[in-house]
């Protein structure tokens, strides 16, 4: 390079961070240029690739020891760990060195760049297809020389001890002292024509060769890939359809752009300095304002402490006064009863008086004595403590104040309170909370708080989740529990008050995931199943009309059954579904495998007077064997109504057994206890519950007649939330 580095406005010692490898955090050693234009040491590339291979081999082995780390270099990001955890088949599909020797598919190597943390494709040749960054190498060498200053480069060919070198041959890639240089570069030989420079350890080739075509010189620049190429790369290689320019043209263009940008930065040096000064002032101002804010906060808290101390003192004084008054009453009463003990002599005296036989003398003496005896007797008959021992009226209720103190925050009337949308918020396997906020006061972020409502404990702490949008999915909630949710908005460091709390009740058991079975008993002439198999519709068409003609001769239209594709053999499970409002007749519940085989092989008449599926038997008497456990339970839903089946405990009047159809209906099956319940999902309220025989595998069962539709509730996940936002 021309010129001296000391003449530059930016000295070589100020660019150290530009010369650090992002992988090993040391000065570059033989840096390679990745396709993303970041540089990395040659040894770091090899070690990272070996690390990836070793990690995949360890993860693919069942007997691998996960406790012994194999990584010699840390993965650049958490996303890389996720990529390492992919199965082998998926890694091969993504290009993770999944190439076989006899495969016709070209080998590709995907490499995680530690500079930009993106995966880059190294192509078929891998690291052999990367260019060395000779320019960066030269700058690193100059930096090293400036750093070690007086440290000399020794001759590579001297006998021990080596002498200090005076020249370095770029053709031989070695350093020589004067004597060795004359010996190995004699006059009149080809070596005498070698290019030599001052002592250096950075040897770069005179001509840059193509890494893909090792015998070809680099003479073009691919503008699409932004890398030098040779003419073979352009003629028949990977760059045949790319736009290229001559190397001299690319050199001139890039140098002009770089020089122009450098001149711009140098010209703005005074502006940058003034901005730095401004930032220093802002830092000092921030520090002063922060200290002032702390002092104001301390003042407010000290006022609160004073109020609390004053209230504490008055409350304690009131308790002490009440205690003293009660103790005085007890003392007085105790003295009265102590006097009764002293009246034992009075009783003896009265007994002696009773011995008097003269009537006049007896009456004269006994009248006053009787008054005294009567008073003592009344005290014994009506014993009541003079005061209460309980101080229930003096218990300090601080629940509201504690909650208010817990909400204590920086408040600004400029931020409106966000409101939770109760219609769009719901709970299933997880809780989905939606809220809205005025656009004019749109906040930077929100904090969603939630906690379990436990009657046994007075106060449970709030869990906080920071959210950037206006909805959030909360997972890992306990079953059959009430949870309170509230949200507050943040704009900078200013916080709005909390919204009104929303109470949601979680399902009584973990959510059971299944789809409609399109094979077992599915009648595609009457039922229409969507591709996702979570929605089924009944076709009330010509086939149903033909079947209805049999009513004239005593036959009845049959139900079309469809079941879940997963059975239940143990535990507690919960699932939910929606019935379309236009549905005429839908039955839903659970049925055992043997009962389903009976239905699907020989379907019965649905409206036969001697067959009612809700009762669990084929007898015409509803109460004949209701108490006996049956292998199925189905409830009837239709015409926007929910019909509670007949039972000894239910009302005999049919009007009281008809409820409005819930928006979503839940089914709770306790297989171990043999119990099934039907819930209103909007309020998580049990509408109907009964015993069921679970001696066989139980399946979610549904049946339709006439026009109708059933839609299984979709589990709430993060993807579900993204889908709702797109909608």
mmCIF file of N, CA and C in Angstrom, residues 91-136:
data_model
loop_
_atom_site.group_PDB
_atom_site.id
_atom_site.type_symbol
_atom_site.label_atom_id
_atom_site.label_comp_id
_atom_site.label_asym_id
_atom_site.label_seq_id
_atom_site.Cartn_x
_atom_site.Cartn_y
_atom_site.Cartn_z
ATOM 1 N N UNK A 91 -32.166 -32.149 8.602
ATOM 2 C CA UNK A 91 -30.906 -31.466 8.307
ATOM 3 C C UNK A 91 -30.470 -31.749 6.880
ATOM 4 N N UNK A 92 -30.709 -32.974 6.430
ATOM 5 C CA UNK A 92 -30.316 -33.278 5.059
ATOM 6 C C UNK A 92 -31.136 -32.466 4.071
ATOM 7 N N UNK A 93 -32.434 -32.282 4.403
ATOM 8 C CA UNK A 93 -33.267 -31.508 3.493
ATOM 9 C C UNK A 93 -32.858 -30.047 3.474
ATOM 10 N N UNK A 94 -32.230 -29.575 4.546
ATOM 11 C CA UNK A 94 -31.799 -28.185 4.613
ATOM 12 C C UNK A 94 -30.332 -28.008 4.232
ATOM 13 N N UNK A 95 -29.671 -29.067 3.867
ATOM 14 C CA UNK A 95 -28.307 -28.929 3.390
ATOM 15 C C UNK A 95 -27.244 -29.114 4.425
ATOM 16 N N UNK A 96 -27.540 -29.757 5.548
ATOM 17 C CA UNK A 96 -26.527 -29.935 6.589
ATOM 18 C C UNK A 96 -25.612 -31.098 6.253
ATOM 19 N N UNK A 97 -24.729 -30.907 5.373
ATOM 20 C CA UNK A 97 -23.671 -31.871 5.067
ATOM 21 C C UNK A 97 -24.242 -33.288 4.939
ATOM 22 N N UNK A 98 -25.473 -33.367 4.465
ATOM 23 C CA UNK A 98 -26.115 -34.665 4.344
ATOM 24 C C UNK A 98 -25.891 -35.277 2.982
ATOM 25 N N UNK A 99 -24.677 -35.394 2.549
ATOM 26 C CA UNK A 99 -24.345 -35.870 1.222
ATOM 27 C C UNK A 99 -23.708 -37.235 1.323
ATOM 28 N N UNK A 100 -24.165 -38.145 0.478
ATOM 29 C CA UNK A 100 -23.588 -39.480 0.443
ATOM 30 C C UNK A 100 -22.620 -39.584 -0.732
ATOM 31 N N UNK A 101 -21.688 -40.466 -0.578
ATOM 32 C CA UNK A 101 -20.643 -40.566 -1.584
ATOM 33 C C UNK A 101 -21.209 -40.966 -2.943
ATOM 34 N N UNK A 102 -22.153 -41.876 -2.970
ATOM 35 C CA UNK A 102 -22.691 -42.361 -4.230
ATOM 36 C C UNK A 102 -23.938 -41.604 -4.668
ATOM 37 N N UNK A 103 -24.289 -40.520 -3.964
ATOM 38 C CA UNK A 103 -25.497 -39.783 -4.303
ATOM 39 C C UNK A 103 -25.247 -38.894 -5.506
ATOM 40 N N UNK A 104 -26.274 -38.734 -6.340
ATOM 41 C CA UNK A 104 -26.173 -37.854 -7.499
ATOM 42 C C UNK A 104 -26.454 -36.402 -7.118
ATOM 43 N N UNK A 105 -26.965 -36.187 -5.913
ATOM 44 C CA UNK A 105 -27.263 -34.826 -5.463
ATOM 45 C C UNK A 105 -25.974 -34.120 -5.062
ATOM 46 N N UNK A 106 -25.707 -32.909 -5.590
ATOM 47 C CA UNK A 106 -24.467 -32.213 -5.238
ATOM 48 C C UNK A 106 -24.412 -31.926 -3.752
ATOM 49 N N UNK A 107 -23.220 -31.976 -3.231
ATOM 50 C CA UNK A 107 -23.019 -31.699 -1.814
ATOM 51 C C UNK A 107 -23.082 -30.203 -1.566
ATOM 52 N N UNK A 108 -23.862 -29.820 -0.577
ATOM 53 C CA UNK A 108 -23.934 -28.424 -0.166
ATOM 54 C C UNK A 108 -23.664 -28.344 1.324
ATOM 55 N N UNK A 109 -23.017 -27.257 1.738
ATOM 56 C CA UNK A 109 -22.667 -27.075 3.142
ATOM 57 C C UNK A 109 -23.266 -25.772 3.623
ATOM 58 N N UNK A 110 -24.125 -25.847 4.623
ATOM 59 C CA UNK A 110 -24.713 -24.659 5.228
ATOM 60 C C UNK A 110 -23.911 -24.297 6.463
ATOM 61 N N UNK A 111 -23.520 -23.015 6.543
ATOM 62 C CA UNK A 111 -22.628 -22.577 7.611
ATOM 63 C C UNK A 111 -23.266 -21.400 8.346
ATOM 64 N N UNK A 112 -23.345 -21.454 9.689
ATOM 65 C CA UNK A 112 -23.897 -20.321 10.444
ATOM 66 C C UNK A 112 -22.852 -19.236 10.641
ATOM 67 N N UNK A 113 -23.036 -18.118 9.948
ATOM 68 C CA UNK A 113 -22.072 -17.022 10.053
ATOM 69 C C UNK A 113 -22.162 -16.407 11.442
ATOM 70 N N UNK A 114 -21.064 -16.353 12.192
ATOM 71 C CA UNK A 114 -21.109 -15.735 13.526
ATOM 72 C C UNK A 114 -21.182 -14.223 13.484
ATOM 73 N N UNK A 115 -20.969 -13.632 12.291
ATOM 74 C CA UNK A 115 -21.026 -12.182 12.192
ATOM 75 C C UNK A 115 -22.442 -11.657 12.090
ATOM 76 N N UNK A 116 -23.234 -12.222 11.146
ATOM 77 C CA UNK A 116 -24.612 -11.778 10.941
ATOM 78 C C UNK A 116 -25.627 -12.758 11.495
ATOM 79 N N UNK A 117 -25.151 -13.933 11.987
ATOM 80 C CA UNK A 117 -26.017 -14.960 12.574
ATOM 81 C C UNK A 117 -27.062 -15.457 11.584
ATOM 82 N N UNK A 118 -26.679 -15.542 10.323
ATOM 83 C CA UNK A 118 -27.522 -16.131 9.289
ATOM 84 C C UNK A 118 -26.805 -17.343 8.692
ATOM 85 N N UNK A 119 -27.591 -18.276 8.177
ATOM 86 C CA UNK A 119 -27.022 -19.431 7.502
ATOM 87 C C UNK A 119 -26.629 -19.048 6.086
ATOM 88 N N UNK A 120 -25.397 -19.364 5.711
ATOM 89 C CA UNK A 120 -24.922 -19.089 4.357
ATOM 90 C C UNK A 120 -24.539 -20.405 3.695
ATOM 91 N N UNK A 121 -24.782 -20.493 2.407
ATOM 92 C CA UNK A 121 -24.497 -21.703 1.650
ATOM 93 C C UNK A 121 -23.084 -21.608 1.084
ATOM 94 N N UNK A 122 -22.225 -22.544 1.484
ATOM 95 C CA UNK A 122 -20.835 -22.534 1.019
ATOM 96 C C UNK A 122 -20.665 -23.243 -0.315
ATOM 97 N N UNK A 123 -21.764 -23.808 -0.856
ATOM 98 C CA UNK A 123 -21.670 -24.458 -2.159
ATOM 99 C C UNK A 123 -21.078 -25.849 -2.076
ATOM 100 N N UNK A 124 -20.831 -26.429 -3.259
ATOM 101 C CA UNK A 124 -20.344 -27.801 -3.344
ATOM 102 C C UNK A 124 -18.925 -27.946 -2.811
ATOM 103 N N UNK A 125 -18.099 -26.909 -2.980
ATOM 104 C CA UNK A 125 -16.684 -26.999 -2.590
ATOM 105 C C UNK A 125 -16.454 -26.640 -1.129
ATOM 106 N N UNK A 126 -17.490 -26.161 -0.443
ATOM 107 C CA UNK A 126 -17.339 -25.834 0.969
ATOM 108 C C UNK A 126 -16.333 -24.721 1.186
ATOM 109 N N UNK A 127 -15.452 -24.902 2.178
ATOM 110 C CA UNK A 127 -14.477 -23.840 2.480
ATOM 111 C C UNK A 127 -13.424 -23.725 1.389
ATOM 112 N N UNK A 128 -13.286 -24.753 0.535
ATOM 113 C CA UNK A 128 -12.316 -24.662 -0.559
ATOM 114 C C UNK A 128 -12.756 -23.666 -1.616
ATOM 115 N N UNK A 129 -14.030 -23.283 -1.610
ATOM 116 C CA UNK A 129 -14.518 -22.321 -2.584
ATOM 117 C C UNK A 129 -14.531 -20.897 -2.074
ATOM 118 N N UNK A 130 -13.918 -20.646 -0.908
ATOM 119 C CA UNK A 130 -13.902 -19.302 -0.334
ATOM 120 C C UNK A 130 -12.587 -18.600 -0.644
ATOM 121 N N UNK A 131 -12.681 -17.287 -0.846
ATOM 122 C CA UNK A 131 -11.488 -16.473 -1.081
ATOM 123 C C UNK A 131 -10.837 -16.103 0.245
ATOM 124 N N UNK A 132 -9.490 -16.050 0.233
ATOM 125 C CA UNK A 132 -8.788 -15.462 1.373
ATOM 126 C C UNK A 132 -8.833 -13.956 1.256
ATOM 127 N N UNK A 133 -9.062 -13.306 2.409
ATOM 128 C CA UNK A 133 -9.124 -11.848 2.438
ATOM 129 C C UNK A 133 -7.705 -11.319 2.651
ATOM 130 N N UNK A 134 -6.970 -11.222 1.551
ATOM 131 C CA UNK A 134 -5.568 -10.810 1.637
ATOM 132 C C UNK A 134 -5.431 -9.365 2.108
ATOM 133 N N UNK A 135 -6.372 -8.525 1.723
ATOM 134 C CA UNK A 135 -6.311 -7.128 2.165
ATOM 135 C C UNK A 135 -6.426 -7.036 3.680
ATOM 136 N N UNK A 136 -7.389 -7.758 4.221
ATOM 137 C CA UNK A 136 -7.542 -7.785 5.675
ATOM 138 C C UNK A 136 -6.319 -8.401 6.336
#
